[in-house]
């Protein structure tokens, strides 16, 4: 199964990845990162490895493995 | 498990200073990916602008030269003429390329310099506080057009790509958008084609990228992409212009 690695500290919380994920595998985290913003959290249940999240991420926080 | 997507060699792993949802980050990555795919990192010289992307040289891992405001293409012309074996590109915003640097841009294009231009259009001056740019849409509210841009006093949005496409020296002009995953992939192809044109000595190639500025559009990043798709793309339709 595919999965992504998300750099929690680099994430700026724009949530664009959440809006494009076809499987709904990304969610806003409840905790804060060092920047003081709520980053995105990967649920890791049903990732297809489409890399849409990584393509739309403006900060290159996401690595995709398949 | 194989890594199918990650940071490319030409993009440094540092945090950028851009606001959340800013289109600059995406375009920086696309340029870095194209340079690595064409294997030209060692011979590329980037010319960075004045504007939000002023410190782009800190984010790319290849040689860059900072230019005076709007004079990116004049600097790039000099570099390319002195070192014709290098791949030279400029990265300019709408305040840089379409406002203060209009003269340099038009004349470099008219001379048909063998250069690649990546033109970021986000309809505002992001670095200085979201003032009205030549590319601001009619009715769009900015710091210096609080009631919305009025065509009677401020004129119409400047379609610089269509303007440049009229010139004989220009080889290719393409407009693309970063409003969706598909748009980003198309933008990458357009940038790659523009770099290839230079490698094949075909001449002046420009890629205009419609890019989001959520902070000064006063929208969320997701709403900004919708705004590009539904409003901005009507005035600046994506596609091949020349």
mmCIF file of C-alpha atoms in Angstrom:
data_model
loop_
_atom_site.group_PDB
_atom_site.id
_atom_site.type_symbol
_atom_site.label_atom_id
_atom_site.label_comp_id
_atom_site.label_asym_id
_atom_site.label_seq_id
_atom_site.Cartn_x
_atom_site.Cartn_y
_atom_site.Cartn_z
ATOM 1 C CA UNK A 1 0.000 0.000 0.000
ATOM 2 C CA UNK A 2 1.161 3.475 -0.760
ATOM 3 C CA UNK A 3 1.903 6.061 1.875
ATOM 4 C CA UNK A 4 3.197 9.608 2.221
ATOM 5 C CA UNK A 5 5.713 11.206 4.559
ATOM 6 C CA UNK A 6 4.611 14.651 5.637
ATOM 7 C CA UNK A 7 7.066 17.158 7.098
ATOM 8 C CA UNK A 8 5.035 18.477 9.998
ATOM 9 C CA UNK A 9 7.394 21.341 10.821
ATOM 10 C CA UNK A 10 7.598 22.593 7.235
ATOM 11 C CA UNK A 11 3.831 22.587 6.718
ATOM 12 C CA UNK A 12 2.261 26.054 6.643
ATOM 13 C CA UNK A 13 -1.272 24.772 6.994
ATOM 14 C CA UNK A 14 -2.668 26.009 3.663
ATOM 15 C CA UNK A 15 -4.826 22.849 3.477
ATOM 16 C CA UNK A 16 -4.602 22.650 -0.316
ATOM 17 C CA UNK A 17 -3.600 18.987 -0.050
ATOM 18 C CA UNK A 18 -6.764 18.228 1.903
ATOM 19 C CA UNK A 19 -8.852 19.812 -0.856
ATOM 20 C CA UNK A 20 -7.324 17.629 -3.609
ATOM 21 C CA UNK A 21 -6.979 14.247 -1.863
ATOM 22 C CA UNK A 22 -9.435 11.891 -3.639
ATOM 23 C CA UNK A 23 -9.408 9.446 -0.719
ATOM 24 C CA UNK A 24 -9.824 11.930 2.116
ATOM 25 C CA UNK A 25 -6.648 10.723 3.808
ATOM 26 C CA UNK A 26 -5.477 14.121 5.030
ATOM 27 C CA UNK A 27 -6.838 16.046 7.964
ATOM 28 C CA UNK A 28 -6.012 19.142 9.959
ATOM 29 C CA UNK A 29 -3.971 18.239 13.038
ATOM 30 C CA UNK A 30 -5.225 19.276 16.458
ATOM 31 C CA UNK A 31 -1.761 20.108 17.758
ATOM 32 C CA UNK A 32 0.513 22.967 16.691
ATOM 33 C CA UNK A 33 3.912 22.765 15.031
ATOM 34 C CA UNK A 34 6.919 24.974 15.831
ATOM 35 C CA UNK A 35 5.579 27.697 13.522
ATOM 36 C CA UNK A 36 2.498 27.852 15.730
ATOM 37 C CA UNK A 37 0.067 26.686 13.082
ATOM 38 C CA UNK A 38 -1.999 23.546 12.737
ATOM 39 C CA UNK A 39 -0.313 21.332 10.146
ATOM 40 C CA UNK A 40 -1.880 18.559 8.110
ATOM 41 C CA UNK A 41 -2.014 14.993 9.423
ATOM 42 C CA UNK A 42 -1.914 11.837 7.298
ATOM 43 C CA UNK A 43 -4.461 9.192 8.286
ATOM 44 C CA UNK A 44 -2.627 6.331 6.525
ATOM 45 C CA UNK A 45 -5.633 4.123 5.872
ATOM 46 C CA UNK A 46 -6.391 4.121 2.158
ATOM 47 C CA UNK A 47 -3.675 6.040 0.279
ATOM 48 C CA UNK A 48 -3.491 5.254 -3.435
ATOM 49 C CA UNK A 49 -0.195 7.070 -4.045
ATOM 50 C CA UNK A 50 -1.667 9.460 -6.649
ATOM 51 C CA UNK A 51 0.682 12.235 -5.398
ATOM 52 C CA UNK A 52 -1.947 14.963 -5.925
ATOM 53 C CA UNK A 53 -1.159 16.296 -2.434
ATOM 54 C CA UNK A 54 2.556 16.478 -3.195
ATOM 55 C CA UNK A 55 1.974 18.157 -6.565
ATOM 56 C CA UNK A 56 -0.214 20.926 -5.129
ATOM 57 C CA UNK A 57 1.877 21.487 -1.965
ATOM 58 C CA UNK A 58 3.573 24.909 -2.305
ATOM 59 C CA UNK A 59 6.173 24.052 0.324
ATOM 60 C CA UNK A 60 7.309 20.630 -0.855
ATOM 61 C CA UNK A 61 6.459 19.017 2.506
ATOM 62 C CA UNK A 62 5.225 15.708 1.105
ATOM 63 C CA UNK A 63 7.120 12.647 -0.096
ATOM 64 C CA UNK A 64 5.133 9.858 -1.733
ATOM 65 C CA UNK A 65 6.057 6.167 -1.596
ATOM 66 C CA UNK A 66 4.373 3.480 -3.646
ATOM 67 C CA UNK B 1 8.252 0.680 -1.521
ATOM 68 C CA UNK B 2 9.718 3.151 -3.961
ATOM 69 C CA UNK B 3 9.816 6.904 -3.559
ATOM 70 C CA UNK B 4 7.731 8.305 -6.405
ATOM 71 C CA UNK B 5 7.679 11.938 -5.358
ATOM 72 C CA UNK B 6 10.102 14.008 -3.313
ATOM 73 C CA UNK B 7 12.184 17.123 -3.302
ATOM 74 C CA UNK B 8 14.387 17.389 -6.372
ATOM 75 C CA UNK B 9 18.141 18.107 -6.291
ATOM 76 C CA UNK B 10 17.889 21.722 -7.491
ATOM 77 C CA UNK B 11 15.471 22.725 -4.755
ATOM 78 C CA UNK B 12 17.064 23.361 -1.392
ATOM 79 C CA UNK B 13 15.305 21.874 1.594
ATOM 80 C CA UNK B 14 14.865 25.176 3.376
ATOM 81 C CA UNK B 15 11.643 26.784 4.525
ATOM 82 C CA UNK B 16 10.499 29.518 2.167
ATOM 83 C CA UNK B 17 9.321 32.903 3.411
ATOM 84 C CA UNK B 18 6.161 32.725 1.306
ATOM 85 C CA UNK B 19 2.717 32.947 2.851
ATOM 86 C CA UNK B 20 0.598 29.832 3.142
ATOM 87 C CA UNK B 21 -0.904 28.808 -0.182
ATOM 88 C CA UNK B 22 1.391 31.089 -2.240
ATOM 89 C CA UNK B 23 1.901 30.012 -5.836
ATOM 90 C CA UNK B 24 5.600 30.905 -5.859
ATOM 91 C CA UNK B 25 6.503 27.726 -3.959
ATOM 92 C CA UNK B 26 4.858 25.545 -6.594
ATOM 93 C CA UNK B 27 6.543 27.315 -9.501
ATOM 94 C CA UNK B 28 9.951 27.220 -7.774
ATOM 95 C CA UNK B 29 9.581 23.464 -7.459
ATOM 96 C CA UNK B 30 8.459 23.065 -11.086
ATOM 97 C CA UNK B 31 11.478 25.000 -12.361
ATOM 98 C CA UNK B 32 13.821 22.917 -10.188
ATOM 99 C CA UNK B 33 12.226 19.685 -11.425
ATOM 100 C CA UNK B 34 12.471 20.759 -15.076
ATOM 101 C CA UNK B 35 16.135 21.715 -14.678
ATOM 102 C CA UNK B 36 16.942 18.353 -13.105
ATOM 103 C CA UNK B 37 14.957 16.414 -15.701
ATOM 104 C CA UNK B 38 16.801 18.202 -18.519
ATOM 105 C CA UNK B 39 20.053 17.701 -16.592
ATOM 106 C CA UNK B 40 21.157 21.322 -16.980
ATOM 107 C CA UNK B 41 21.694 22.257 -13.322
ATOM 108 C CA UNK B 42 25.428 22.862 -13.796
ATOM 109 C CA UNK B 43 24.948 25.209 -16.767
ATOM 110 C CA UNK B 44 21.840 27.107 -15.674
ATOM 111 C CA UNK B 45 21.925 30.724 -14.559
ATOM 112 C CA UNK B 46 18.719 32.112 -13.085
ATOM 113 C CA UNK B 47 17.943 35.814 -12.921
ATOM 114 C CA UNK B 48 15.794 36.592 -9.910
ATOM 115 C CA UNK B 49 13.508 39.626 -9.695
ATOM 116 C CA UNK B 50 12.545 42.221 -7.176
ATOM 117 C CA UNK B 51 9.252 41.269 -5.618
ATOM 118 C CA UNK B 52 8.171 38.442 -3.368
ATOM 119 C CA UNK B 53 10.569 36.067 -5.149
ATOM 120 C CA UNK B 54 13.562 38.337 -4.499
ATOM 121 C CA UNK B 55 15.388 35.678 -2.473
ATOM 122 C CA UNK B 56 14.570 32.788 -4.819
ATOM 123 C CA UNK B 57 18.354 32.244 -5.114
ATOM 124 C CA UNK B 58 18.255 30.971 -1.530
ATOM 125 C CA UNK B 59 15.760 28.284 -2.515
ATOM 126 C CA UNK B 60 17.368 27.020 -5.730
ATOM 127 C CA UNK B 61 20.610 25.102 -5.801
ATOM 128 C CA UNK B 62 22.047 26.528 -9.016
ATOM 129 C CA UNK B 63 23.681 29.813 -9.954
ATOM 130 C CA UNK B 64 21.523 32.918 -9.787
ATOM 131 C CA UNK B 65 22.011 36.623 -10.363
ATOM 132 C CA UNK B 66 19.849 39.243 -8.706
ATOM 133 C CA UNK B 67 18.706 41.981 -11.045
ATOM 134 C CA UNK B 68 17.513 45.529 -10.503
ATOM 135 C CA UNK B 69 13.748 45.940 -10.407
ATOM 136 C CA UNK B 70 12.279 45.121 -13.804
ATOM 137 C CA UNK B 71 15.666 44.772 -15.506
ATOM 138 C CA UNK B 72 15.811 40.992 -15.365
ATOM 139 C CA UNK B 73 15.741 40.566 -19.128
ATOM 140 C CA UNK B 74 18.432 43.197 -19.663
ATOM 141 C CA UNK B 75 20.701 41.334 -17.216
ATOM 142 C CA UNK B 76 19.789 37.988 -18.768
ATOM 143 C CA UNK B 77 20.583 39.340 -22.250
ATOM 144 C CA UNK B 78 24.085 40.279 -21.129
ATOM 145 C CA UNK B 79 24.691 36.888 -19.500
ATOM 146 C CA UNK B 80 23.415 34.947 -22.495
ATOM 147 C CA UNK B 81 25.436 36.981 -25.005
ATOM 148 C CA UNK B 82 28.635 36.619 -22.998
ATOM 149 C CA UNK B 83 28.082 32.935 -22.217
ATOM 150 C CA UNK B 84 25.932 31.516 -25.009
ATOM 151 C CA UNK B 85 26.513 27.941 -23.851
ATOM 152 C CA UNK B 86 24.697 28.606 -20.569
ATOM 153 C CA UNK B 87 20.965 28.237 -20.061
ATOM 154 C CA UNK B 88 19.643 31.569 -18.798
ATOM 155 C CA UNK B 89 16.163 32.172 -17.496
ATOM 156 C CA UNK B 90 14.423 34.986 -15.687
ATOM 157 C CA UNK B 91 11.795 34.597 -13.021
ATOM 158 C CA UNK B 92 9.669 37.722 -12.788
ATOM 159 C CA UNK B 93 6.419 38.821 -11.238
ATOM 160 C CA UNK B 94 3.797 41.117 -12.714
ATOM 161 C CA UNK B 95 5.115 44.189 -10.922
ATOM 162 C CA UNK B 96 8.575 43.444 -12.259
ATOM 163 C CA UNK B 97 7.921 42.284 -15.806
ATOM 164 C CA UNK B 98 4.673 44.079 -16.644
ATOM 165 C CA UNK B 99 5.059 47.366 -14.752
ATOM 166 C CA UNK B 100 8.503 48.816 -14.057
ATOM 167 C CA UNK B 101 10.241 46.513 -16.538
ATOM 168 C CA UNK B 102 7.859 46.779 -19.496
ATOM 169 C CA UNK B 103 10.441 48.530 -21.695
ATOM 170 C CA UNK B 104 13.199 45.991 -20.990
ATOM 171 C CA UNK B 105 10.764 43.126 -21.496
ATOM 172 C CA UNK B 106 9.357 44.335 -24.798
ATOM 173 C CA UNK B 107 12.756 45.148 -26.272
ATOM 174 C CA UNK B 108 14.363 41.879 -25.151
ATOM 175 C CA UNK B 109 11.419 40.037 -26.710
ATOM 176 C CA UNK B 110 11.610 42.117 -29.878
ATOM 177 C CA UNK B 111 15.322 41.376 -30.228
ATOM 178 C CA UNK B 112 14.400 37.703 -30.006
ATOM 179 C CA UNK B 113 16.957 36.956 -27.332
ATOM 180 C CA UNK B 114 17.365 33.221 -26.778
ATOM 181 C CA UNK B 115 16.016 33.296 -23.225
ATOM 182 C CA UNK B 116 13.371 31.622 -21.113
ATOM 183 C CA UNK B 117 11.036 33.780 -19.055
ATOM 184 C CA UNK B 118 8.816 32.544 -16.262
ATOM 185 C CA UNK B 119 6.287 35.279 -15.571
ATOM 186 C CA UNK B 120 4.240 34.993 -12.382
ATOM 187 C CA UNK B 121 0.917 36.787 -12.618
ATOM 188 C CA UNK B 122 -0.931 37.176 -9.323
ATOM 189 C CA UNK B 123 -2.636 40.521 -10.137
ATOM 190 C CA UNK B 124 -1.159 42.397 -7.150
ATOM 191 C CA UNK B 125 2.146 43.721 -5.835
ATOM 192 C CA UNK B 126 2.620 41.132 -3.113
ATOM 193 C CA UNK B 127 5.943 42.252 -1.646
ATOM 194 C CA UNK B 128 4.985 45.853 -0.937
ATOM 195 C CA UNK B 129 1.552 45.250 0.535
ATOM 196 C CA UNK B 130 -0.925 44.196 -2.124
ATOM 197 C CA UNK B 131 -1.147 47.374 -4.206
ATOM 198 C CA UNK B 132 -2.828 47.472 -7.607
ATOM 199 C CA UNK B 133 -0.737 46.095 -10.471
ATOM 200 C CA UNK B 134 -1.230 46.582 -14.233
ATOM 201 C CA UNK B 135 -2.691 43.076 -14.246
ATOM 202 C CA UNK B 136 -5.302 43.769 -11.537
ATOM 203 C CA UNK B 137 -8.782 42.851 -12.733
ATOM 204 C CA UNK B 138 -11.585 45.387 -13.200
ATOM 205 C CA UNK B 139 -13.439 45.728 -9.900
ATOM 206 C CA UNK B 140 -10.730 43.974 -7.891
ATOM 207 C CA UNK B 141 -10.116 45.565 -4.509
ATOM 208 C CA UNK B 142 -6.499 46.160 -3.539
ATOM 209 C CA UNK B 143 -4.654 48.430 -1.103
ATOM 210 C CA UNK B 144 -4.552 51.243 -3.686
ATOM 211 C CA UNK B 145 -7.929 50.544 -5.295
ATOM 212 C CA UNK B 146 -10.145 50.133 -2.221
ATOM 213 C CA UNK B 147 -13.310 50.626 -4.254
ATOM 214 C CA UNK B 148 -12.188 48.205 -6.940
ATOM 215 C CA UNK B 149 -10.212 48.935 -10.098
ATOM 216 C CA UNK B 150 -12.071 51.344 -12.348
ATOM 217 C CA UNK B 151 -11.207 51.128 -16.057
ATOM 218 C CA UNK B 152 -12.007 54.830 -16.536
ATOM 219 C CA UNK B 153 -9.267 55.983 -14.187
ATOM 220 C CA UNK B 154 -6.863 53.041 -13.910
ATOM 221 C CA UNK B 155 -7.257 51.371 -17.287
ATOM 222 C CA UNK B 156 -7.726 47.738 -18.176
ATOM 223 C CA UNK B 157 -5.767 44.663 -17.033
ATOM 224 C CA UNK B 158 -2.591 44.444 -19.101
ATOM 225 C CA UNK B 159 -2.378 41.212 -21.060
ATOM 226 C CA UNK B 160 1.364 41.318 -21.525
ATOM 227 C CA UNK B 161 1.541 37.810 -23.010
ATOM 228 C CA UNK B 162 -0.826 38.716 -25.864
ATOM 229 C CA UNK B 163 1.130 41.947 -26.333
ATOM 230 C CA UNK B 164 4.468 40.131 -26.595
ATOM 231 C CA UNK B 165 3.020 37.484 -28.897
ATOM 232 C CA UNK B 166 2.590 40.217 -31.536
ATOM 233 C CA UNK B 167 6.343 40.697 -31.791
ATOM 234 C CA UNK B 168 8.246 38.947 -34.568
ATOM 235 C CA UNK B 169 11.198 38.060 -32.338
ATOM 236 C CA UNK B 170 9.153 35.996 -29.931
ATOM 237 C CA UNK B 171 9.230 32.247 -30.498
ATOM 238 C CA UNK B 172 6.661 30.976 -28.015
ATOM 239 C CA UNK B 173 4.241 32.364 -25.456
ATOM 240 C CA UNK B 174 2.110 30.170 -23.262
ATOM 241 C CA UNK B 175 -0.166 30.909 -20.342
ATOM 242 C CA UNK B 176 -0.954 28.312 -17.730
ATOM 243 C CA UNK B 177 -2.473 28.217 -14.310
ATOM 244 C CA UNK B 178 -1.658 26.679 -10.932
ATOM 245 C CA UNK B 179 -5.326 26.384 -9.938
ATOM 246 C CA UNK B 180 -5.410 22.581 -9.866
ATOM 247 C CA UNK B 181 -3.215 19.497 -10.038
ATOM 248 C CA UNK B 182 -3.840 19.282 -13.796
ATOM 249 C CA UNK B 183 -3.000 22.970 -14.178
ATOM 250 C CA UNK B 184 0.266 22.512 -12.283
ATOM 251 C CA UNK B 185 1.244 19.563 -14.505
ATOM 252 C CA UNK B 186 0.454 21.627 -17.608
ATOM 253 C CA UNK B 187 2.523 24.478 -16.205
ATOM 254 C CA UNK B 188 5.453 22.118 -15.761
ATOM 255 C CA UNK B 189 5.165 20.981 -19.373
ATOM 256 C CA UNK B 190 5.039 24.599 -20.529
ATOM 257 C CA UNK B 191 8.140 25.503 -18.513
ATOM 258 C CA UNK B 192 9.936 22.421 -19.812
ATOM 259 C CA UNK B 193 9.075 23.335 -23.412
ATOM 260 C CA UNK B 194 10.341 26.878 -22.821
ATOM 261 C CA UNK B 195 13.693 25.578 -21.527
ATOM 262 C CA UNK B 196 13.941 23.124 -24.424
ATOM 263 C CA UNK B 197 13.358 25.970 -26.887
ATOM 264 C CA UNK B 198 16.372 27.739 -25.450
ATOM 265 C CA UNK B 199 18.498 24.573 -25.580
ATOM 266 C CA UNK B 200 17.580 24.212 -29.264
ATOM 267 C CA UNK B 201 18.363 27.916 -29.919
ATOM 268 C CA UNK B 202 14.838 28.681 -31.022
ATOM 269 C CA UNK B 203 14.553 32.046 -29.315
ATOM 270 C CA UNK B 204 12.510 33.971 -26.793
ATOM 271 C CA UNK B 205 10.034 31.825 -24.853
ATOM 272 C CA UNK B 206 7.703 33.107 -22.171
ATOM 273 C CA UNK B 207 5.484 31.171 -19.792
ATOM 274 C CA UNK B 208 2.909 33.178 -17.895
ATOM 275 C CA UNK B 209 1.749 31.403 -14.750
ATOM 276 C CA UNK B 210 -1.467 32.429 -13.009
ATOM 277 C CA UNK B 211 -0.512 32.132 -9.384
ATOM 278 C CA UNK B 212 -2.372 32.592 -6.109
ATOM 279 C CA UNK B 213 -1.787 35.388 -3.586
ATOM 280 C CA UNK B 214 -4.239 34.433 -0.807
ATOM 281 C CA UNK B 215 -2.930 37.101 1.577
ATOM 282 C CA UNK B 216 -3.676 40.100 -0.637
ATOM 283 C CA UNK B 217 -6.713 38.626 -2.316
ATOM 284 C CA UNK B 218 -8.019 38.230 1.248
ATOM 285 C CA UNK B 219 -9.130 34.665 0.524
ATOM 286 C CA UNK B 220 -8.203 31.302 1.938
ATOM 287 C CA UNK B 221 -5.711 29.264 -0.142
ATOM 288 C CA UNK B 222 -8.487 26.942 -1.347
ATOM 289 C CA UNK B 223 -10.746 29.894 -2.249
ATOM 290 C CA UNK B 224 -7.819 31.497 -4.077
ATOM 291 C CA UNK B 225 -7.532 28.546 -6.433
ATOM 292 C CA UNK B 226 -11.278 28.787 -7.109
ATOM 293 C CA UNK B 227 -10.860 32.495 -7.797
ATOM 294 C CA UNK B 228 -8.130 31.764 -10.369
ATOM 295 C CA UNK B 229 -10.352 29.162 -12.011
ATOM 296 C CA UNK B 230 -13.598 31.136 -12.033
ATOM 297 C CA UNK B 231 -12.580 34.788 -12.248
ATOM 298 C CA UNK B 232 -8.957 35.317 -13.220
ATOM 299 C CA UNK B 233 -8.939 32.701 -16.001
ATOM 300 C CA UNK B 234 -11.766 34.597 -17.740
ATOM 301 C CA UNK B 235 -9.537 37.649 -18.189
ATOM 302 C CA UNK B 236 -6.291 35.699 -18.637
ATOM 303 C CA UNK B 237 -7.371 32.515 -20.448
ATOM 304 C CA UNK B 238 -4.774 29.737 -20.130
ATOM 305 C CA UNK B 239 -3.445 28.166 -23.304
ATOM 306 C CA UNK B 240 -0.863 28.511 -26.035
ATOM 307 C CA UNK B 241 -0.798 32.085 -27.321
ATOM 308 C CA UNK B 242 2.038 31.760 -29.841
#
